[in-house]
Short mmCIF file of C-alpha atoms and ligand atoms in Angstrom, two decimals:
data_model
loop_
_atom_site.label_atom_id
_atom_site.label_comp_id
_atom_site.label_asym_id
_atom_site.label_seq_id
_atom_site.Cartn_x
_atom_site.Cartn_y
_atom_site.Cartn_z
CA MET A 17 70.24 85.50 112.28
CA SER A 18 70.31 81.99 111.42
CA SER A 19 72.85 81.39 108.23
CA GLU A 20 71.80 79.80 104.75
CA ILE A 21 73.93 78.64 101.98
CA HIS A 22 72.09 78.65 98.50
CA LYS A 23 75.35 77.82 96.39
CA LYS A 24 78.68 77.13 95.71
CA TYR A 25 81.09 76.91 92.88
CA THR A 26 84.36 75.25 93.06
CA VAL A 27 87.11 76.94 90.79
CA ASN A 28 90.31 75.92 89.49
CA PHE A 29 92.08 78.93 87.74
CA ASP A 30 95.59 78.71 87.00
CA LYS A 31 96.86 76.16 89.43
CA SER A 32 94.86 77.58 92.34
CA LYS A 33 91.77 76.18 93.31
CA HIS A 34 88.81 78.32 96.00
CA GLU A 35 84.74 78.14 95.76
CA ILE A 36 82.47 80.62 95.71
CA ILE A 37 79.61 80.60 98.45
CA ILE A 38 76.50 82.77 97.85
CA GLY A 39 74.15 82.62 100.96
CA ARG A 40 72.95 84.81 103.45
CA ASN A 41 73.83 85.74 107.25
CA ILE A 42 76.59 83.79 106.29
CA VAL A 43 79.67 86.29 106.59
CA THR A 44 80.61 86.04 110.30
CA THR A 45 81.14 82.02 109.52
CA ILE A 46 84.81 83.08 107.92
CA SER A 47 86.32 82.66 111.09
CA ASN A 48 85.54 79.07 110.70
CA PHE A 49 87.09 78.75 107.12
CA ILE A 50 90.07 80.52 107.91
CA THR A 51 91.01 77.99 110.94
CA GLU A 52 90.61 75.18 108.45
CA GLU A 53 92.84 77.33 105.59
CA THR A 54 96.07 78.43 108.02
CA ASN A 55 97.20 78.02 111.61
CA ASP A 56 98.65 81.99 111.38
CA LYS A 57 96.02 84.02 113.47
CA ARG A 58 96.91 87.69 112.07
CA VAL A 59 94.42 88.90 110.31
CA LEU A 60 93.90 92.16 108.71
CA ILE A 61 89.94 93.15 107.46
CA VAL A 62 89.45 96.18 105.23
CA ILE A 63 85.81 97.62 105.76
CA ASP A 64 83.63 99.77 103.70
CA ASP A 65 82.59 102.63 105.76
CA PHE A 66 79.12 101.68 105.40
CA PHE A 67 79.95 98.35 107.10
CA SER A 68 79.30 98.67 110.93
CA GLY A 69 77.22 97.85 114.24
CA GLU A 70 75.41 94.27 114.50
CA VAL A 71 76.98 92.26 111.57
CA LEU A 72 80.57 93.55 112.10
CA ASN A 73 80.98 93.23 116.31
CA SER A 74 79.08 89.66 115.19
CA LEU A 75 82.31 88.92 113.10
CA LEU A 76 84.48 90.53 115.33
CA GLN A 77 83.46 88.11 117.90
CA GLU A 78 83.50 85.28 116.20
CA LEU A 79 87.28 85.77 115.58
CA SER A 80 88.16 87.05 118.57
CA LYS A 81 86.96 83.28 120.34
CA LEU A 82 89.20 81.61 117.99
CA GLU A 83 91.73 83.59 119.49
CA PHE A 84 92.88 86.03 116.21
CA ALA A 85 94.88 89.11 115.96
CA VAL A 86 92.63 91.34 114.03
CA ARG A 87 93.40 95.12 113.09
CA VAL A 88 90.68 96.96 111.34
CA TYR A 89 90.73 99.51 108.79
CA ARG A 90 87.97 101.47 107.85
CA PHE A 91 88.37 103.25 104.20
CA THR A 92 87.23 105.73 102.84
CA ALA A 93 84.45 104.54 99.83
CA GLY A 94 84.68 106.13 96.09
CA LYS A 95 86.81 105.21 93.11
CA GLN A 96 89.26 107.89 94.38
CA HIS A 97 90.71 106.75 96.83
CA LYS A 98 91.50 103.19 95.02
CA ASN A 99 95.10 104.61 94.47
CA LEU A 100 98.98 104.02 95.94
CA ASN A 101 98.27 106.36 98.57
CA GLU A 102 95.83 103.59 100.28
CA ALA A 103 97.76 101.17 99.52
CA VAL A 104 101.33 102.11 101.32
CA LYS A 105 98.94 102.50 104.51
CA LEU A 106 97.79 98.83 104.00
CA TYR A 107 101.66 97.59 103.11
CA GLU A 108 102.84 99.98 106.52
CA ILE A 109 99.93 98.29 109.03
CA LEU A 110 100.49 94.48 107.40
CA GLU A 111 105.04 95.54 107.60
CA SER A 112 104.23 97.10 111.22
CA ASN A 113 102.44 93.89 112.43
CA ASP A 114 104.64 91.23 111.15
CA PHE A 115 101.77 90.03 109.17
CA ALA A 116 103.24 86.97 107.35
CA ARG A 117 102.42 85.44 104.05
CA ASP A 118 100.01 82.90 105.47
CA SER A 119 98.28 85.51 107.49
CA THR A 120 94.70 86.82 105.91
CA MET A 121 93.17 89.79 104.43
CA ILE A 122 89.92 90.33 104.60
CA ALA A 123 88.36 92.67 102.17
CA ILE A 124 84.49 93.41 102.95
CA GLY A 125 83.48 96.44 100.58
CA GLY A 126 82.44 96.62 97.12
CA GLY A 127 84.69 96.39 93.77
CA VAL A 128 86.99 99.52 95.03
CA ILE A 129 87.76 97.67 98.24
CA GLY A 130 88.47 94.30 97.12
CA ASP A 131 90.08 95.85 94.21
CA LEU A 132 92.71 97.64 96.19
CA ALA A 133 92.64 95.37 99.23
CA GLY A 134 93.14 92.19 96.67
CA PHE A 135 96.16 94.60 94.92
CA VAL A 136 97.73 94.60 98.39
CA ALA A 137 97.23 91.40 99.05
CA SER A 138 99.24 90.17 95.94
CA THR A 139 101.86 92.16 96.16
CA TYR A 140 102.94 91.80 100.08
CA LEU A 141 105.57 89.11 100.54
CA ARG A 142 104.68 88.55 97.28
CA GLY A 143 101.37 87.09 97.49
CA MET A 144 99.29 86.69 101.43
CA ASN A 145 95.99 84.94 101.98
CA LEU A 146 93.01 87.08 101.02
CA ILE A 147 89.41 86.45 101.20
CA GLN A 148 86.76 88.78 99.43
CA VAL A 149 83.35 89.40 100.74
CA PRO A 150 81.69 91.84 98.33
CA THR A 151 79.42 93.79 99.06
CA THR A 152 77.95 95.44 96.04
CA LEU A 153 76.29 93.85 93.26
CA THR A 154 78.60 95.01 91.19
CA ALA A 155 81.56 93.22 93.56
CA MET A 156 79.24 90.00 94.06
CA ILE A 157 78.81 88.88 89.75
CA ASP A 158 81.95 90.57 88.87
CA SER A 159 84.66 92.39 90.20
CA SER A 160 85.78 89.89 93.49
CA ILE A 161 85.43 86.75 90.24
CA GLY A 162 88.36 85.86 88.43
CA GLY A 163 91.36 87.49 90.14
CA LYS A 164 91.89 91.05 88.45
CA VAL A 165 92.88 93.46 90.93
CA ALA A 166 94.38 97.17 90.57
CA ILE A 167 94.67 100.83 91.86
CA ASN A 168 94.42 103.28 89.77
CA PHE A 169 97.42 105.55 88.71
CA ARG A 170 97.02 109.17 87.74
CA LYS A 171 94.33 109.34 85.25
CA THR A 172 94.88 105.52 83.83
CA VAL A 173 91.24 103.56 84.95
CA ASN A 174 93.19 100.35 87.28
CA ALA A 175 96.60 101.17 85.40
CA ILE A 176 98.90 98.60 88.17
CA GLY A 177 97.28 95.56 89.01
CA ASN A 178 97.90 91.69 88.82
CA TYR A 179 95.78 88.91 88.88
CA TYR A 180 95.84 87.18 91.73
CA HIS A 181 92.79 84.62 93.18
CA PRO A 182 91.58 84.21 97.06
CA ILE A 183 91.34 81.03 98.90
CA LEU A 184 87.28 81.89 99.52
CA ASN A 185 84.80 84.08 98.46
CA LEU A 186 82.00 84.66 100.29
CA ILE A 187 79.15 86.48 99.09
CA ASP A 188 76.61 87.28 101.70
CA LEU A 189 72.77 88.48 99.98
CA GLN A 190 72.14 90.51 103.32
CA PHE A 191 74.33 93.06 101.58
CA ILE A 192 71.85 93.96 99.02
CA SER A 193 69.42 95.41 100.69
CA SER A 194 71.08 98.37 102.20
CA LEU A 195 72.67 99.33 98.95
CA SER A 196 71.42 102.95 97.46
CA GLU A 197 69.13 102.58 94.29
CA LEU A 198 72.13 103.98 92.66
CA ASP A 199 74.66 100.80 93.27
CA PHE A 200 72.23 98.48 92.54
CA ARG A 201 71.25 99.99 89.41
CA SER A 202 74.76 100.28 88.58
CA GLY A 203 75.57 96.87 89.22
CA LEU A 204 72.92 95.52 87.09
CA ALA A 205 74.31 96.57 84.45
CA GLU A 206 77.08 94.06 84.45
CA ILE A 207 74.27 91.33 84.77
CA ILE A 208 72.75 92.96 81.85
CA LYS A 209 75.98 92.97 79.83
CA CYS A 210 76.11 89.50 80.42
CA SER A 211 73.09 88.62 78.44
CA ILE A 212 74.40 91.08 75.77
CA ILE A 213 77.48 89.01 74.97
CA CYS A 214 76.31 85.29 75.20
CA ASP A 215 72.77 84.35 76.73
CA ARG A 216 69.66 85.85 75.16
CA ALA A 217 67.18 83.97 77.52
CA LEU A 218 68.68 85.99 80.60
CA PHE A 219 67.98 88.94 78.68
CA ASP A 220 64.23 87.99 77.63
CA THR A 221 63.80 87.23 81.70
CA LEU A 222 65.96 91.02 82.61
CA ASN A 223 63.44 92.35 79.89
CA THR A 224 59.97 91.02 81.39
CA ASN A 225 60.58 91.08 85.57
CA ASP A 226 61.91 94.45 85.12
CA VAL A 227 59.52 95.42 88.56
CA GLU A 228 60.28 92.05 90.17
CA VAL A 229 64.39 92.84 89.57
CA LEU A 230 63.74 96.44 90.81
CA ASN A 231 61.77 95.29 94.11
CA ARG A 232 64.85 93.24 94.84
CA GLU A 233 62.99 89.54 94.79
CA GLU A 234 64.94 87.67 95.74
CA ASP A 235 63.79 84.21 93.48
CA ILE A 236 64.92 86.08 90.43
CA LEU A 237 67.46 88.60 92.01
CA LEU A 238 68.93 84.48 93.23
CA LYS A 239 68.02 83.24 88.98
CA ILE A 240 70.02 86.05 87.02
CA PHE A 241 72.77 86.83 89.99
CA CYS A 242 74.02 82.98 89.26
CA ARG A 243 73.61 83.37 86.08
CA ALA A 244 75.73 85.83 86.00
CA ILE A 245 78.67 84.27 87.63
CA GLU A 246 78.37 81.38 86.07
CA ILE A 247 78.94 83.68 82.57
CA LYS A 248 81.73 85.03 84.50
CA LEU A 249 83.62 81.57 85.54
CA ASP A 250 82.76 80.53 81.88
CA HIS A 251 84.23 83.46 80.47
CA VAL A 252 87.61 84.02 82.58
CA ARG A 253 88.24 79.87 83.04
CA ASN A 254 91.07 78.55 80.46
CA ASP A 255 91.41 82.27 79.95
CA VAL A 256 92.37 84.37 82.84
CA LYS A 257 95.09 86.53 81.26
CA GLU A 258 92.25 87.90 79.28
CA GLN A 259 94.09 87.12 75.34
CA ASN A 260 90.68 85.88 74.03
CA ARG A 261 87.55 84.69 75.49
CA ARG A 262 87.51 86.49 78.30
CA LEU A 263 87.88 89.71 76.94
CA LYS A 264 83.98 89.33 75.75
CA LEU A 265 83.12 90.63 79.63
CA ASN A 266 84.71 94.01 78.22
CA TYR A 267 81.78 94.88 76.15
CA GLY A 268 80.61 98.17 77.19
CA HIS A 269 84.04 99.09 78.51
CA THR A 270 86.45 100.73 76.45
CA LEU A 271 84.16 103.20 75.16
CA GLY A 272 82.75 103.20 79.23
CA HIS A 273 86.43 103.46 80.37
CA SER A 274 86.86 106.80 78.57
CA VAL A 275 83.65 108.11 79.50
CA GLU A 276 84.67 106.94 83.10
CA THR A 277 87.88 109.00 83.01
CA SER A 278 87.04 111.96 80.69
CA THR A 279 84.50 112.70 83.66
CA GLY A 280 86.88 112.10 86.93
CA VAL A 281 88.81 109.71 88.32
CA PHE A 282 89.18 111.47 90.88
CA GLU A 283 85.29 113.17 91.64
CA GLU A 284 83.13 110.08 90.32
CA VAL A 285 80.30 111.43 88.03
CA TYR A 286 79.58 108.32 86.87
CA ARG A 287 79.77 104.27 88.68
CA HIS A 288 81.53 101.93 87.12
CA GLY A 289 78.18 100.22 86.11
CA GLU A 290 77.00 103.81 84.73
CA GLY A 291 79.99 103.72 82.82
CA VAL A 292 79.23 100.04 81.38
CA SER A 293 75.52 101.23 80.41
CA ILE A 294 76.67 104.42 78.57
CA GLY A 295 80.01 102.16 76.97
CA MET A 296 77.34 99.17 75.02
CA VAL A 297 75.33 101.95 74.12
CA GLY A 298 78.21 103.20 71.79
CA ALA A 299 79.77 99.39 71.20
CA ALA A 300 75.66 99.06 69.91
CA TYR A 301 76.34 101.87 67.76
CA ILE A 302 79.32 100.98 66.42
CA ALA A 303 77.82 97.12 65.56
CA GLY A 304 75.00 99.43 63.67
CA GLY A 305 77.51 101.06 61.10
CA LEU A 306 80.31 97.76 61.10
CA PHE A 307 77.51 95.03 60.66
CA ASN A 308 74.71 97.46 58.49
CA CYS A 309 72.14 95.54 61.19
CA GLY A 310 70.96 99.13 61.11
CA ASP A 311 69.31 100.45 64.47
CA ARG A 312 67.90 97.19 65.74
CA ILE A 313 70.22 96.37 67.95
CA LEU A 314 70.95 99.88 69.55
CA HIS A 315 67.22 99.92 70.49
CA LYS A 316 66.57 97.22 71.79
CA HIS A 317 69.75 98.25 74.00
CA GLU A 318 68.23 101.10 75.03
CA GLU A 319 64.58 99.90 75.71
CA ILE A 320 66.20 97.74 78.77
CA LEU A 321 69.04 100.03 80.13
CA LYS A 322 66.07 102.98 80.49
CA LYS A 323 63.82 99.98 81.98
CA TYR A 324 66.26 99.91 84.63
CA GLY A 325 67.03 103.78 85.18
CA LEU A 326 71.07 103.55 83.30
CA PRO A 327 71.88 106.01 81.76
CA ILE A 328 72.09 106.03 78.20
CA LYS A 329 73.91 109.50 77.05
CA VAL A 330 75.89 111.65 78.61
CA ASP A 331 74.27 114.60 79.46
CA SER A 332 77.20 117.75 79.21
CA ASP A 333 75.12 120.59 80.98
CA LYS A 334 74.27 118.47 83.93
CA ILE A 335 77.56 116.68 84.59
CA GLY A 336 78.94 120.55 84.36
CA PHE A 337 81.22 119.65 81.16
CA GLU A 338 81.66 121.42 77.53
CA ARG A 339 80.47 119.41 75.40
CA THR A 340 83.14 120.04 72.26
CA LYS A 341 86.26 119.82 75.28
CA LEU A 342 84.57 116.21 76.62
CA LEU A 343 84.39 114.77 72.92
CA LYS A 344 87.31 115.52 72.31
CA GLU A 345 88.80 113.91 75.89
CA CYS A 346 86.91 110.56 75.50
CA ILE A 347 88.56 110.69 71.86
CA ARG A 348 92.05 110.90 73.66
CA ASN A 349 91.57 108.51 76.21
CA ILE A 350 89.92 105.56 75.01
CA LYS A 351 93.17 105.40 72.50
CA LYS A 352 95.35 104.21 76.09
CA ASP A 353 92.37 101.38 76.17
CA LYS A 354 94.60 98.71 78.20
CA LYS A 355 93.38 95.91 75.60
CA ARG A 356 94.57 97.42 72.88
CA LYS A 357 97.37 95.53 71.12
CA GLY A 358 99.71 98.20 69.57
CA ASN A 359 97.99 100.71 68.45
CA LYS A 360 94.91 99.02 67.61
CA LEU A 361 91.84 99.01 69.84
CA ARG A 362 89.94 95.74 70.17
CA PHE A 363 86.05 96.18 70.56
CA ILE A 364 83.57 93.77 71.66
CA LEU A 365 80.58 94.05 69.58
CA PRO A 366 76.95 92.80 69.16
CA VAL A 367 76.08 91.14 65.84
CA GLU A 368 72.68 90.43 67.68
CA ILE A 369 70.92 89.84 71.53
CA GLY A 370 73.05 87.28 73.21
CA LYS A 371 76.02 87.16 70.71
CA CYS A 372 79.46 89.02 70.07
CA GLU A 373 82.56 89.52 68.85
CA ILE A 374 86.17 91.19 68.74
CA CYS A 375 86.77 93.50 66.71
CA SER A 376 90.26 95.69 65.81
CA ASP A 377 88.65 97.30 62.98
CA VAL A 378 86.80 100.02 64.17
CA THR A 379 87.51 102.72 61.95
CA ASP A 380 88.44 106.23 64.02
CA GLU A 381 86.05 107.88 62.29
CA LEU A 382 83.04 105.24 63.40
CA ILE A 383 84.57 105.73 66.90
CA SER A 384 84.67 108.96 66.71
CA GLU A 385 80.63 109.40 65.70
CA SER A 386 79.57 106.99 67.51
CA PHE A 387 80.99 109.77 70.98
CA GLY A 388 79.09 112.19 69.45
CA TYR A 389 75.72 110.40 69.40
CA LEU A 390 76.62 109.38 73.44
CA ILE A 391 77.52 112.81 74.47
CA GLN A 392 74.95 115.62 74.60
N1 NAD B 404 88.43 93.56 89.52
C1 NAD B 404 87.56 93.11 88.12
O1 NAD B 404 87.26 92.61 87.41
C2 NAD B 404 86.33 94.50 88.08
C3 NAD B 404 85.01 94.70 87.78
C4 NAD B 404 84.52 95.22 87.68
C5 NAD B 404 84.69 96.34 88.63
N2 NAD B 404 85.64 96.91 88.75
C6 NAD B 404 86.16 97.87 89.66
O2 NAD B 404 85.11 97.87 90.99
C7 NAD B 404 85.32 99.36 91.32
C8 NAD B 404 83.78 99.62 91.19
O3 NAD B 404 82.95 98.89 91.79
P1 NAD B 404 81.14 99.32 92.24
O4 NAD B 404 80.53 99.43 91.74
O5 NAD B 404 80.99 98.38 93.87
O6 NAD B 404 81.60 100.63 93.63
P2 NAD B 404 82.51 101.22 94.94
O7 NAD B 404 83.19 99.87 95.84
O8 NAD B 404 82.89 102.38 95.26
O9 NAD B 404 81.08 101.00 96.60
C9 NAD B 404 80.24 101.68 95.52
C10 NAD B 404 79.41 102.30 97.02
O10 NAD B 404 78.33 101.84 97.93
C11 NAD B 404 78.92 101.96 99.02
N3 NAD B 404 78.50 100.28 99.76
C12 NAD B 404 79.55 98.91 98.89
N4 NAD B 404 78.25 97.71 99.89
C13 NAD B 404 77.84 98.03 100.58
C14 NAD B 404 76.46 97.76 101.29
N5 NAD B 404 76.30 96.33 101.24
N6 NAD B 404 75.38 98.30 101.43
C15 NAD B 404 75.25 99.96 101.02
N7 NAD B 404 76.71 100.62 100.64
C16 NAD B 404 76.73 99.31 100.30
C17 NAD B 404 80.51 102.05 99.24
O11 NAD B 404 80.36 102.07 100.65
C18 NAD B 404 80.00 103.17 97.93
O12 NAD B 404 79.77 104.24 98.71
C19 NAD B 404 85.93 100.30 90.10
O13 NAD B 404 86.61 100.59 90.41
C20 NAD B 404 86.22 98.98 88.94
O14 NAD B 404 87.31 99.46 88.36
C21 NAD B 404 86.95 95.62 88.93
#
């Protein structure tokens, strides 16, 4: 299989610099990159359980040709495993095999693996080399970029975390073809999010090319995919620690995380992107009430999300919850949102499609009303 590079971005965050390389069949080229970066030959590869067979064998062969001492840790996917227990297992492997700061951790998988392995790499010996190889759409355009790494703790999503940048982010498009419909659509939610916060043209492209996108046609996919990455980079570049502009990337996450947490951190009911989809509808509902713009923006949200088969409401019966209890739980959990300042929640709200604002004066009544609209 010949490898092909489509695009490279050089990223300067804080004082660090690395490349995001987008291509096809490029995962096996990692060994050359590590050789250029470090003399240390110890490598820990944390892989998602979907990843096996020919590609994994070729990667291991390439690494062994260059005499790397490789350990592979296979991780059972699912956000219920993004926790301290799993982190400890990785620390044990690193410590008992004398990994050093300039040894390398390679995270090959979705956002769960990238976040967990990234968190461990950021804390082991106060930071070792990390290479991100995101394999879900969510991880490719979102979680592997911008340096946020974290694990869940008790019932709080991403409660313990860090900002830590990889030495390389290798995005191999070959992984997209094996993604389930659910994971593919879930990743598209984050691209739709990017369009709503700042790019009307991207929103229009998504609206008119839904069939091609859902068929995973490479040209259109690459176009919307790269645009989403550029939007992410643009929001993170001068605000890594999320004081201002980067906050906007959390559009849909305030209500979405609360729904995700309330329906189950341990038993996954919604994929992250599905939670964001529901959260965006709730935020559009709030915007309608706050900016007196009626239902126009809300309808546009519902229309595009439905086109992409993403959830716009929570069907309590279907997911086995009692509606009133779930409502109460969501209202309780939203108060723990990480973006809050003091007791004030900060919402990202759309003023129109392609433009949003950060807003701290949403009343408790309006928040409850929006959950009432979302949860059926
Ligand atoms: N750090 C950040 O900035 C950030 C941003 C967004 C989301 N996140 C985190 O990311 C996580 C969600 O990530 P996700 O949606 O990728 O979920 P995930 O990592 O759980 O992956 C979803 C499923 O896809 C499978 N999979 C992965 N790659 C595959 C492939 N190429 N083919 C077939 N199956 C594949 C996995 O085995 C898993 O079953 C959440 O924990 C969320 O908090 C972090």
